[in-house]
Amino acid sequence: DTAVSQTPKYLVTQMGNDKSIKCEQNLGHDTMYWYKQDSKKFLKIMFSYNNKELIINETVPNRFSPKSPDKAHLNLHINSLELGDSAVYFCASSQDKGSYDEQYFGPGTRLTVT
Amino acid sequence: GQSLEQPSEVTAVEGAIVQINCTYQTSGFYGLSWYQQHDGGAPTFLSYNALDGLEETGRFSSFLSRSDSYGYLLLQELQMKDSASYFCAVRPPGGGFKTIFGAGTRLFVKA
């Protein structure tokens, strides 16, 4: 009965490769997010989707392409991986209640680019 | 612009009370949220202050003062399991579904 799930949990790959991370939420939320957390634990939003529509794209390189096939899923595809992409990527979801902001995070995907 | 400032580390003794401050420089926001993150884990929601004042949830309380551009998370009866990172966060108006997080405060609870 996991609320927000991500796969894979760990991802080790070489520079230049293309990889995808999948996210699913079973909470019935209408908004989903991708965050990047660096080695200093700084948590920065990358994208947010509301009802499958892209709302926020926070100056992320276009090598990163999110895709939301439905409200319960938000995937992240990364092309031409670089060393600087190494980080933990968190998916999150929330129910739009106006200003109220309570987000549920997935377990994270630790990406290591060598 | 929007920025949130938190102390990088706080150390306290088991059973004590600790306050983690969050000061912000922002043109406006809807409310102040707090999240907890254990090492290797995911951030988990703790509290949300839409209005000025104190919100209490068990051992944790959160406070907001918009006039002072200041908020804090208060943890009482500290337990070893409270050792974690704590993040404050705001959602600026007009920013869609964008949440800005502070850099986090690492809390060490000692026996």
mmCIF file of C-alpha atoms in Angstrom:
data_model
loop_
_atom_site.group_PDB
_atom_site.id
_atom_site.type_symbol
_atom_site.label_atom_id
_atom_site.label_comp_id
_atom_site.label_asym_id
_atom_site.label_seq_id
_atom_site.Cartn_x
_atom_site.Cartn_y
_atom_site.Cartn_z
ATOM 1 C CA ASP A 1 0.000 0.000 0.000
ATOM 2 C CA THR A 2 2.913 2.312 -0.803
ATOM 3 C CA ALA A 3 1.704 5.870 -1.373
ATOM 4 C CA VAL A 4 4.410 7.126 -3.759
ATOM 5 C CA SER A 5 6.742 4.620 -5.353
ATOM 6 C CA GLN A 6 9.763 5.063 -7.575
ATOM 7 C CA THR A 7 11.850 2.677 -9.614
ATOM 8 C CA PRO A 8 14.676 2.020 -9.614
ATOM 9 C CA LYS A 9 15.939 2.853 -6.146
ATOM 10 C CA TYR A 10 19.539 2.858 -7.305
ATOM 11 C CA LEU A 11 20.876 3.637 -10.738
ATOM 12 C CA VAL A 12 24.553 3.473 -11.670
ATOM 13 C CA THR A 13 25.437 4.335 -15.233
ATOM 14 C CA GLN A 14 28.130 5.836 -17.396
ATOM 15 C CA MET A 15 28.346 9.289 -18.863
ATOM 16 C CA GLY A 16 26.511 9.670 -22.115
ATOM 17 C CA ASN A 17 23.910 7.022 -21.404
ATOM 18 C CA ASP A 18 20.156 7.577 -21.365
ATOM 19 C CA LYS A 19 18.090 6.450 -18.382
ATOM 20 C CA SER A 20 14.548 6.676 -17.050
ATOM 21 C CA ILE A 21 13.042 6.841 -13.589
ATOM 22 C CA LYS A 22 9.432 5.915 -13.013
ATOM 23 C CA CYS A 23 7.056 7.252 -10.367
ATOM 24 C CA GLU A 24 3.578 6.198 -9.375
ATOM 25 C CA GLN A 25 1.244 7.470 -6.674
ATOM 26 C CA ASN A 26 -1.900 5.739 -5.432
ATOM 27 C CA LEU A 27 -3.168 8.638 -3.337
ATOM 28 C CA GLY A 28 -5.482 10.058 -5.980
ATOM 29 C CA HIS A 29 -3.518 13.317 -6.006
ATOM 30 C CA ASP A 30 -3.697 15.622 -8.984
ATOM 31 C CA THR A 31 -0.235 17.176 -8.742
ATOM 32 C CA MET A 32 3.129 15.462 -9.076
ATOM 33 C CA TYR A 33 6.690 16.743 -8.842
ATOM 34 C CA TRP A 34 10.291 15.860 -9.523
ATOM 35 C CA TYR A 35 12.971 17.137 -7.145
ATOM 36 C CA LYS A 36 16.739 16.852 -7.256
ATOM 37 C CA GLN A 37 18.650 16.588 -3.980
ATOM 38 C CA ASP A 38 22.383 17.142 -4.248
ATOM 39 C CA SER A 39 25.176 15.914 -2.024
ATOM 40 C CA LYS A 40 24.640 18.852 0.338
ATOM 41 C CA LYS A 41 21.004 17.793 0.698
ATOM 42 C CA PHE A 42 19.707 20.876 -1.042
ATOM 43 C CA LEU A 43 16.254 20.022 -2.385
ATOM 44 C CA LYS A 44 15.359 21.769 -5.622
ATOM 45 C CA ILE A 45 12.205 21.443 -7.662
ATOM 46 C CA MET A 46 12.657 20.438 -11.284
ATOM 47 C CA PHE A 47 9.155 19.907 -12.648
ATOM 48 C CA SER A 48 5.579 19.839 -11.511
ATOM 49 C CA TYR A 49 2.529 18.491 -13.272
ATOM 50 C CA ASN A 50 -1.095 19.170 -12.471
ATOM 51 C CA ASN A 51 -3.673 16.855 -14.034
ATOM 52 C CA LYS A 52 -1.040 15.634 -16.504
ATOM 53 C CA GLU A 53 -0.204 19.180 -17.585
ATOM 54 C CA LEU A 54 3.294 20.611 -17.140
ATOM 55 C CA ILE A 55 3.111 23.564 -14.762
ATOM 56 C CA ILE A 56 6.684 24.167 -13.697
ATOM 57 C CA ASN A 57 9.925 23.633 -15.574
ATOM 58 C CA GLU A 58 12.639 25.096 -13.381
ATOM 59 C CA THR A 59 15.426 25.896 -15.834
ATOM 60 C CA VAL A 60 16.327 22.259 -16.101
ATOM 61 C CA PRO A 61 18.531 21.237 -19.070
ATOM 62 C CA ASN A 62 16.437 19.887 -21.902
ATOM 63 C CA ARG A 63 18.265 16.572 -21.493
ATOM 64 C CA PHE A 64 15.664 16.019 -18.780
ATOM 65 C CA SER A 65 12.228 15.231 -20.125
ATOM 66 C CA PRO A 66 9.308 14.432 -17.849
ATOM 67 C CA LYS A 67 6.264 12.612 -19.039
ATOM 68 C CA SER A 68 2.924 12.107 -17.346
ATOM 69 C CA PRO A 69 0.803 9.450 -19.063
ATOM 70 C CA ASP A 70 -1.925 9.885 -16.457
ATOM 71 C CA LYS A 71 -2.489 11.622 -13.123
ATOM 72 C CA ALA A 72 -0.980 8.726 -11.167
ATOM 73 C CA HIS A 73 2.295 8.522 -13.055
ATOM 74 C CA LEU A 74 5.170 10.892 -13.687
ATOM 75 C CA ASN A 75 8.303 9.555 -15.324
ATOM 76 C CA LEU A 76 11.635 11.242 -15.865
ATOM 77 C CA HIS A 77 13.879 10.500 -18.824
ATOM 78 C CA ILE A 78 17.432 11.768 -18.878
ATOM 79 C CA ASN A 79 19.503 11.855 -22.052
ATOM 80 C CA SER A 80 23.267 12.046 -22.356
ATOM 81 C CA LEU A 81 23.920 11.724 -18.657
ATOM 82 C CA GLU A 82 26.660 13.881 -17.143
ATOM 83 C CA LEU A 83 28.686 13.564 -13.949
ATOM 84 C CA GLY A 84 26.804 16.527 -12.482
ATOM 85 C CA ASP A 85 23.535 14.643 -12.772
ATOM 86 C CA SER A 86 24.592 12.408 -9.902
ATOM 87 C CA ALA A 87 22.107 13.071 -7.117
ATOM 88 C CA VAL A 88 19.038 11.659 -5.453
ATOM 89 C CA TYR A 89 15.870 12.277 -7.420
ATOM 90 C CA PHE A 90 12.598 12.398 -5.536
ATOM 91 C CA CYS A 91 9.140 12.161 -6.934
ATOM 92 C CA ALA A 92 6.351 13.710 -4.875
ATOM 93 C CA SER A 93 2.631 14.262 -5.082
ATOM 94 C CA SER A 94 0.028 16.499 -3.481
ATOM 95 C CA GLN A 95 -3.635 17.301 -3.730
ATOM 96 C CA ASP A 96 -4.306 20.838 -4.843
ATOM 97 C CA LYS A 97 -6.075 22.554 -1.955
ATOM 98 C CA GLY A 98 -5.398 26.138 -2.861
ATOM 99 C CA SER A 99 -2.493 27.383 -0.834
ATOM 100 C CA TYR A 100 -2.159 24.348 1.427
ATOM 101 C CA ASP A 101 1.083 22.566 0.618
ATOM 102 C CA GLU A 102 1.514 19.020 1.903
ATOM 103 C CA GLN A 103 3.592 16.819 -0.311
ATOM 104 C CA TYR A 104 4.171 13.093 -0.153
ATOM 105 C CA PHE A 105 7.583 11.973 -1.325
ATOM 106 C CA GLY A 106 8.678 8.731 -2.908
ATOM 107 C CA PRO A 107 11.690 6.832 -1.525
ATOM 108 C CA GLY A 108 14.065 8.458 -3.998
ATOM 109 C CA THR A 109 16.295 7.219 -6.787
ATOM 110 C CA ARG A 110 20.011 7.527 -6.149
ATOM 111 C CA LEU A 111 21.624 8.173 -9.514
ATOM 112 C CA THR A 112 25.374 7.769 -9.850
ATOM 113 C CA VAL A 113 27.009 8.726 -13.120
ATOM 114 C CA THR A 114 30.560 7.471 -13.619
ATOM 115 C CA GLY B 1 13.598 36.542 -5.103
ATOM 116 C CA GLN B 2 12.828 33.950 -2.506
ATOM 117 C CA SER B 3 15.275 32.556 0.030
ATOM 118 C CA LEU B 4 14.984 30.669 3.267
ATOM 119 C CA GLU B 5 17.719 30.509 5.866
ATOM 120 C CA GLN B 6 18.148 27.812 8.481
ATOM 121 C CA PRO B 7 21.049 26.893 10.762
ATOM 122 C CA SER B 8 23.070 24.096 9.209
ATOM 123 C CA GLU B 9 23.349 22.034 12.381
ATOM 124 C CA VAL B 10 21.809 21.838 15.832
ATOM 125 C CA THR B 11 22.808 19.479 18.632
ATOM 126 C CA ALA B 12 20.638 18.690 21.651
ATOM 127 C CA VAL B 13 20.328 16.130 24.407
ATOM 128 C CA GLU B 14 17.696 13.423 24.601
ATOM 129 C CA GLY B 15 14.655 14.650 26.506
ATOM 130 C CA ALA B 16 15.426 18.303 25.851
ATOM 131 C CA ILE B 17 13.586 20.885 23.768
ATOM 132 C CA VAL B 18 15.088 22.282 20.583
ATOM 133 C CA GLN B 19 13.993 25.085 18.290
ATOM 134 C CA ILE B 20 14.959 25.173 14.615
ATOM 135 C CA ASN B 21 14.588 28.609 13.105
ATOM 136 C CA CYS B 22 13.710 29.579 9.572
ATOM 137 C CA THR B 23 14.041 33.144 8.390
ATOM 138 C CA TYR B 24 12.965 34.109 4.968
ATOM 139 C CA GLN B 25 13.299 36.851 2.439
ATOM 140 C CA THR B 26 10.411 36.635 0.083
ATOM 141 C CA SER B 27 7.917 38.963 -1.458
ATOM 142 C CA GLY B 28 5.104 36.827 -0.151
ATOM 143 C CA PHE B 29 3.988 33.260 0.284
ATOM 144 C CA TYR B 30 0.958 31.256 1.203
ATOM 145 C CA GLY B 31 2.289 29.407 4.216
ATOM 146 C CA LEU B 32 5.297 27.776 5.842
ATOM 147 C CA SER B 33 5.779 24.010 5.783
ATOM 148 C CA TRP B 34 8.202 21.769 7.653
ATOM 149 C CA TYR B 35 9.573 18.412 6.521
ATOM 150 C CA GLN B 36 11.713 15.812 8.239
ATOM 151 C CA GLN B 37 14.246 13.654 6.420
ATOM 152 C CA HIS B 38 16.238 10.830 7.949
ATOM 153 C CA ASP B 39 19.512 9.804 6.361
ATOM 154 C CA GLY B 40 18.819 7.712 3.296
ATOM 155 C CA GLY B 41 15.119 8.412 3.538
ATOM 156 C CA ALA B 42 12.560 10.641 1.903
ATOM 157 C CA PRO B 43 11.277 13.973 3.216
ATOM 158 C CA THR B 44 8.092 13.562 5.225
ATOM 159 C CA PHE B 45 5.612 16.320 5.934
ATOM 160 C CA LEU B 46 5.436 17.568 9.522
ATOM 161 C CA SER B 47 3.355 20.724 9.615
ATOM 162 C CA TYR B 48 1.977 23.729 7.770
ATOM 163 C CA ASN B 49 1.326 27.237 9.068
ATOM 164 C CA ALA B 50 -1.008 29.289 6.947
ATOM 165 C CA LEU B 51 -1.587 31.899 9.629
ATOM 166 C CA ASP B 52 0.618 33.521 12.226
ATOM 167 C CA GLY B 53 0.841 31.673 15.482
ATOM 168 C CA LEU B 54 1.596 28.267 16.872
ATOM 169 C CA GLU B 55 0.435 24.946 15.435
ATOM 170 C CA GLU B 56 0.886 21.932 17.688
ATOM 171 C CA THR B 57 1.090 18.315 16.585
ATOM 172 C CA GLY B 58 2.138 16.026 19.382
ATOM 173 C CA ARG B 59 5.752 16.655 20.368
ATOM 174 C CA PHE B 60 6.259 18.961 17.400
ATOM 175 C CA SER B 61 5.036 22.540 17.138
ATOM 176 C CA SER B 62 5.541 25.078 14.397
ATOM 177 C CA PHE B 63 5.324 28.828 14.599
ATOM 178 C CA LEU B 64 4.997 31.576 12.002
ATOM 179 C CA SER B 65 5.312 35.351 12.249
ATOM 180 C CA ARG B 66 4.911 37.053 8.899
ATOM 181 C CA SER B 67 5.648 40.479 10.349
ATOM 182 C CA ASP B 68 9.039 39.204 11.526
ATOM 183 C CA SER B 69 9.670 37.074 8.412
ATOM 184 C CA TYR B 70 10.355 34.235 10.776
ATOM 185 C CA GLY B 71 9.201 30.789 11.690
ATOM 186 C CA TYR B 72 10.420 27.913 13.772
ATOM 187 C CA LEU B 73 9.919 24.237 14.462
ATOM 188 C CA LEU B 74 9.885 23.240 18.107
ATOM 189 C CA LEU B 75 10.652 19.672 19.079
ATOM 190 C CA GLN B 76 9.923 18.639 22.659
ATOM 191 C CA GLU B 77 10.958 15.587 24.655
ATOM 192 C CA LEU B 78 13.641 14.838 22.123
ATOM 193 C CA GLN B 79 14.247 11.230 21.210
ATOM 194 C CA MET B 80 17.196 9.656 19.442
ATOM 195 C CA LYS B 81 14.943 8.937 16.473
ATOM 196 C CA ASP B 82 14.466 12.680 15.993
ATOM 197 C CA SER B 83 18.023 12.874 14.667
ATOM 198 C CA ALA B 84 17.385 13.925 11.081
ATOM 199 C CA SER B 85 17.401 16.890 8.752
ATOM 200 C CA TYR B 86 14.571 19.388 8.971
ATOM 201 C CA PHE B 87 13.542 21.601 6.079
ATOM 202 C CA CYS B 88 11.315 24.639 6.040
ATOM 203 C CA ALA B 89 9.531 25.406 2.778
ATOM 204 C CA VAL B 90 7.279 28.037 1.256
ATOM 205 C CA ARG B 91 5.068 28.265 -1.781
ATOM 206 C CA PRO B 92 5.203 31.741 -3.317
ATOM 207 C CA PRO B 93 1.998 33.142 -4.834
ATOM 208 C CA GLY B 94 1.770 33.085 -8.564
ATOM 209 C CA GLY B 95 4.376 30.361 -8.744
ATOM 210 C CA GLY B 96 2.022 27.626 -9.742
ATOM 211 C CA PHE B 97 2.949 24.506 -7.836
ATOM 212 C CA LYS B 98 6.471 25.572 -6.979
ATOM 213 C CA THR B 99 7.766 24.976 -3.466
ATOM 214 C CA ILE B 100 11.027 26.495 -2.298
ATOM 215 C CA PHE B 101 12.934 24.587 0.370
ATOM 216 C CA GLY B 102 15.473 25.869 2.835
ATOM 217 C CA ALA B 103 18.898 24.214 2.900
ATOM 218 C CA GLY B 104 17.903 22.109 5.895
ATOM 219 C CA THR B 105 19.037 21.848 9.500
ATOM 220 C CA ARG B 106 20.796 18.708 10.632
ATOM 221 C CA LEU B 107 19.652 17.813 14.157
ATOM 222 C CA PHE B 108 21.880 15.587 16.254
ATOM 223 C CA VAL B 109 20.282 14.161 19.388
ATOM 224 C CA LYS B 110 22.766 12.881 21.972
ATOM 225 C CA ALA B 111 22.109 10.462 24.780
#
